[in-house]
XYZ file of N, CA and C in Angstrom:
375
model
N 70.976 142.734 100.078
C 70.831 141.417 99.324
C 72.158 140.889 98.849
N 72.411 139.803 99.112
C 73.928 138.827 98.755
C 73.509 137.790 98.066
N 74.231 137.798 96.794
C 73.820 136.563 95.871
C 75.569 135.529 95.988
N 75.281 134.377 96.102
C 76.580 133.596 96.106
C 76.227 132.424 94.972
N 77.553 132.068 94.436
C 77.274 131.491 93.459
C 78.763 130.665 93.405
N 78.446 129.270 93.638
C 79.488 128.218 93.843
C 80.026 127.479 92.351
N 81.380 127.354 92.483
C 81.845 126.497 91.271
C 83.043 125.830 91.793
N 83.577 125.156 90.797
C 84.604 123.806 91.369
C 84.208 122.430 91.386
N 83.028 122.466 91.584
C 82.747 121.077 91.597
C 82.918 120.017 90.146
N 82.602 118.608 90.205
C 83.004 117.769 89.429
C 83.202 116.487 89.786
N 83.755 115.722 88.877
C 83.950 114.073 89.045
C 85.563 113.810 89.476
N 85.733 113.175 90.427
C 86.975 112.876 91.213
C 87.110 111.435 91.522
N 88.111 111.118 91.176
C 88.281 109.551 92.084
C 88.721 109.729 93.427
N 88.271 108.465 94.170
C 88.636 108.369 95.314
C 90.140 108.390 96.026
N 90.433 109.442 96.745
C 91.765 109.733 97.269
C 92.203 111.330 96.379
N 91.510 111.585 95.674
C 91.626 112.802 95.199
C 91.400 114.056 95.525
N 91.653 115.027 95.054
C 91.000 116.447 95.267
C 90.435 117.416 94.677
N 89.706 118.539 95.120
C 88.805 119.487 94.467
C 88.640 120.382 95.619
N 88.903 121.978 94.829
C 88.750 123.218 95.428
C 87.531 123.872 95.126
N 86.675 123.812 96.078
C 85.235 124.692 95.700
C 85.485 126.167 95.892
N 85.209 127.155 94.995
C 85.081 128.604 95.290
C 83.477 129.087 95.182
N 83.481 130.272 95.982
C 82.037 130.569 96.302
C 82.298 132.202 96.323
N 81.354 132.964 95.180
C 81.877 134.279 94.870
C 80.560 135.046 95.578
N 80.774 135.715 96.274
C 79.825 136.532 97.011
C 79.419 138.069 96.239
N 78.501 138.798 96.195
C 78.232 140.031 95.751
C 77.868 141.062 97.094
N 78.330 142.057 96.731
C 77.948 142.942 97.856
C 79.352 143.475 98.416
N 78.919 144.865 99.597
C 80.112 145.327 99.789
C 80.535 145.028 101.330
N 79.403 144.366 101.994
C 79.814 143.911 103.148
C 80.117 142.598 103.453
N 80.837 141.967 102.580
C 81.296 140.430 102.539
C 82.280 140.124 103.642
N 82.844 141.183 103.932
C 83.855 141.167 105.104
C 83.488 140.968 106.805
N 81.997 141.555 106.710
C 81.416 141.154 107.857
C 80.681 139.919 108.184
N 80.670 139.014 107.023
C 79.671 137.921 107.378
C 80.564 136.953 107.807
N 79.796 135.623 108.230
C 80.624 134.504 108.412
C 79.796 133.722 107.507
N 80.743 132.571 107.002
C 80.234 131.724 105.738
C 80.639 130.460 106.015
N 79.416 129.680 105.530
C 79.705 128.203 105.580
C 79.576 127.126 104.241
N 79.923 125.980 104.485
C 79.630 125.285 103.558
C 78.874 124.282 104.004
N 78.006 123.674 103.375
C 76.954 122.722 103.733
C 76.971 121.873 102.512
N 76.529 120.442 102.661
C 76.295 119.393 101.201
C 74.804 118.857 102.039
N 74.544 118.459 100.603
C 73.647 117.373 100.516
C 73.486 115.987 99.525
N 73.417 115.010 100.269
C 73.542 113.812 99.219
C 72.123 113.160 99.189
N 71.899 112.638 98.159
C 70.514 112.402 97.723
C 69.612 111.508 98.634
N 68.633 111.866 99.030
C 67.849 111.083 100.227
C 68.421 111.522 101.621
N 69.197 112.066 101.508
C 69.358 112.857 102.985
C 69.382 114.161 103.160
N 69.372 114.496 104.389
C 69.145 115.751 104.902
C 70.495 116.487 104.561
N 70.458 117.917 104.518
C 71.592 118.832 104.405
C 72.382 118.849 105.449
N 73.399 118.927 105.325
C 74.677 118.662 106.575
C 75.683 119.749 106.490
N 75.910 120.246 107.886
C 77.431 120.939 107.807
C 78.737 120.434 107.664
N 79.307 121.311 106.873
C 80.607 120.626 106.125
C 81.708 121.703 107.151
N 81.841 123.169 107.006
C 82.788 123.455 107.374
C 82.263 125.341 107.329
N 82.743 125.984 108.623
C 82.702 127.503 108.429
C 83.432 128.411 108.682
N 83.512 129.681 108.621
C 84.681 130.118 109.101
C 83.945 131.692 109.297
N 85.076 132.226 110.279
C 84.086 133.749 110.770
C 85.009 134.624 109.777
N 84.222 135.823 110.134
C 84.548 137.244 109.409
C 85.947 137.457 109.292
N 86.993 137.214 109.845
C 88.602 137.133 110.018
C 89.165 136.395 109.054
N 88.746 135.417 109.088
C 89.186 134.004 108.893
C 90.162 133.329 109.795
N 89.960 133.885 111.097
C 90.881 133.531 111.900
C 90.055 132.371 112.978
N 88.709 132.433 112.818
C 88.208 131.343 113.289
C 87.349 130.298 112.159
N 87.549 128.910 112.643
C 86.874 127.914 111.739
C 86.357 126.980 112.363
N 85.618 126.171 112.083
C 84.880 124.983 112.226
C 84.768 123.746 111.145
N 84.577 122.558 111.663
C 84.736 121.364 110.691
C 83.608 120.407 111.383
N 83.125 119.760 110.384
C 82.441 118.512 110.713
C 83.329 117.380 110.929
N 83.164 116.393 111.907
C 84.219 115.540 112.246
C 84.709 114.660 111.041
N 83.489 114.390 110.149
C 83.739 113.584 109.109
C 84.678 114.127 107.943
N 85.044 115.594 108.203
C 85.903 116.227 106.897
C 86.969 116.599 107.896
N 87.072 116.771 109.033
C 88.027 117.346 109.754
C 89.869 116.637 109.237
N 90.410 117.458 109.121
C 91.846 116.946 108.555
C 91.844 116.524 107.374
N 90.726 116.734 106.120
C 91.096 116.300 104.785
C 90.436 117.548 104.292
N 89.554 118.548 104.783
C 88.870 119.789 103.949
C 89.334 120.797 104.760
N 89.676 121.852 104.000
C 90.107 123.139 104.915
C 89.316 124.490 104.259
N 88.854 125.175 104.867
C 87.828 126.467 104.516
C 88.831 127.455 104.576
N 88.685 128.540 103.802
C 89.517 129.803 103.879
C 88.566 130.909 103.147
N 89.055 132.317 103.299
C 88.409 133.227 102.426
C 89.534 134.320 102.110
N 88.778 134.975 101.045
C 90.038 136.218 100.441
C 88.704 137.678 100.910
N 88.661 138.390 101.607
C 87.832 139.377 101.598
C 87.792 140.673 101.007
N 89.284 140.633 100.167
C 89.370 141.662 99.183
C 88.800 141.256 97.852
N 88.397 139.947 97.446
C 87.826 139.348 96.268
C 86.443 139.061 96.655
N 86.017 139.035 98.001
C 84.615 138.409 98.168
C 84.491 136.876 97.709
N 85.542 136.243 98.076
C 85.378 134.785 98.026
C 85.732 134.057 99.151
N 85.111 132.921 99.080
C 85.321 132.135 100.219
C 85.482 130.481 99.377
N 86.364 129.603 100.021
C 86.708 128.391 99.093
C 86.871 127.323 100.102
N 86.707 125.981 99.708
C 86.388 124.826 100.546
C 87.798 123.870 99.661
N 88.946 123.557 100.259
C 89.878 122.759 99.573
C 89.546 121.507 99.934
N 89.128 120.226 99.134
C 88.893 119.086 99.971
C 89.922 117.827 99.158
N 90.575 117.519 100.136
C 91.511 116.551 99.760
C 91.248 115.042 100.289
N 91.640 114.125 99.818
C 91.698 112.709 100.351
C 90.124 112.392 100.111
N 89.383 112.610 99.060
C 88.036 112.472 98.774
C 87.540 111.005 98.995
N 86.634 111.002 99.491
C 85.813 109.579 99.592
C 84.648 109.559 98.711
N 84.025 108.476 98.469
C 82.868 108.228 97.610
C 81.727 109.023 98.797
N 81.548 108.787 100.002
C 80.793 109.556 100.651
C 80.716 110.978 100.948
N 81.849 111.681 100.286
C 81.671 112.978 100.427
C 80.757 113.430 99.017
N 80.326 112.626 98.157
C 79.513 112.753 97.256
C 78.292 113.393 97.568
N 78.095 114.682 97.008
C 76.843 115.583 97.397
C 76.822 116.954 96.462
N 75.743 117.564 96.530
C 75.678 118.884 96.047
C 76.197 119.973 97.286
N 77.152 120.736 97.181
C 78.019 121.265 97.965
C 77.198 122.951 98.202
N 76.920 123.394 99.116
C 76.271 124.794 99.131
C 76.912 125.775 100.063
N 77.200 126.855 99.340
C 77.830 127.852 100.224
C 76.413 128.783 101.047
N 77.053 129.448 101.718
C 76.023 130.031 102.498
C 76.633 131.214 103.383
N 75.691 132.235 103.827
C 76.276 133.299 104.054
C 75.283 133.814 105.697
N 76.206 133.965 106.792
C 75.385 134.100 107.817
C 76.024 135.981 108.237
N 74.935 136.626 107.873
C 74.847 138.131 107.841
C 74.707 138.706 109.011
N 73.930 137.971 109.903
C 73.663 138.887 111.394
C 74.726 138.700 112.469
N 75.506 137.565 112.154
C 76.328 137.417 113.161
C 78.015 136.915 112.683
N 79.047 137.608 113.122
C 80.319 137.289 112.300
C 80.824 136.117 112.352
N 80.287 135.089 113.444
C 81.202 133.937 114.330
C 80.545 132.738 113.164
N 81.513 132.018 113.255
C 80.845 130.600 112.086
C 80.084 129.520 113.169
N 78.901 129.155 112.244
C 78.035 128.189 113.016
C 77.910 127.028 112.421
N 77.482 125.906 112.891
C 77.154 124.492 112.332
C 75.786 124.301 111.895
N 74.873 125.572 112.164
C 73.598 125.231 112.106
C 73.033 125.830 110.951
N 72.441 125.146 109.903
C 71.967 125.802 108.956
C 70.900 126.953 109.179
N 70.291 126.841 110.022
C 69.186 127.786 110.565
C 69.980 128.962 110.725
N 70.969 129.262 110.938
C 71.797 130.558 111.388
C 72.301 131.199 109.877
N 72.070 130.733 108.973
C 72.679 131.261 107.662
C 71.107 131.634 106.908
N 71.323 132.758 106.160
C 70.270 133.326 105.771
C 70.389 133.810 104.202
N 71.373 133.497 103.397
C 71.787 133.224 102.095
C 72.576 132.179 101.688
N 71.983 131.742 100.525
C 72.453 130.336 100.165
C 72.819 130.173 98.483
N 73.650 129.852 98.062
C 73.822 129.435 96.878
C 72.943 128.644 96.121
N 73.232 128.241 94.827
C 72.586 127.494 94.182
C 73.220 125.930 94.092
N 74.196 125.551 94.576
C 74.808 124.534 94.774
C 75.650 124.087 93.663
N 76.820 123.145 93.954
C 77.423 122.628 92.948
C 77.839 121.408 93.209
N 77.619 120.289 92.184
C 77.968 119.003 92.328
C 79.234 118.318 92.523
N 79.563 117.515 93.243
C 80.926 117.011 93.622
C 80.377 115.453 93.830
N 81.179 114.754 92.707
C 81.079 113.153 92.838
C 82.201 112.260 92.833
N 82.332 111.716 94.127
C 83.594 110.727 93.934
C 83.160 109.305 93.683
N 84.214 109.091 92.800
C 84.089 107.611 92.256
C 85.258 106.650 93.200
N 84.457 105.477 93.152
C 85.383 104.268 94.189
C 86.368 103.614 93.082
């Protein structure tokens, strides 16, 4: 069993930056692909970014490409999402997810089998 705990959310003005962190429990974190998803009120959960087990392979939603950067530190069991040039439409609850059976990143929420509780990001205009 793996537990994921997100942190780093908050209120920021448009154009600002935030860095989200996700702490994972367990000894086999380095074998997982990890992803970030978000869900805005009244909308479905959507893919944001994903990273493979080694950190060399990454994937981004078109809406965040060039603004967000996903990274991981396997020695610390951590995955991060650096968010720059934030826009009001980035406002959502952000979730960290683990894909334990396959080490490659995926943009499908169905491929992830462990989820954190989420952290709220609010971008004011």
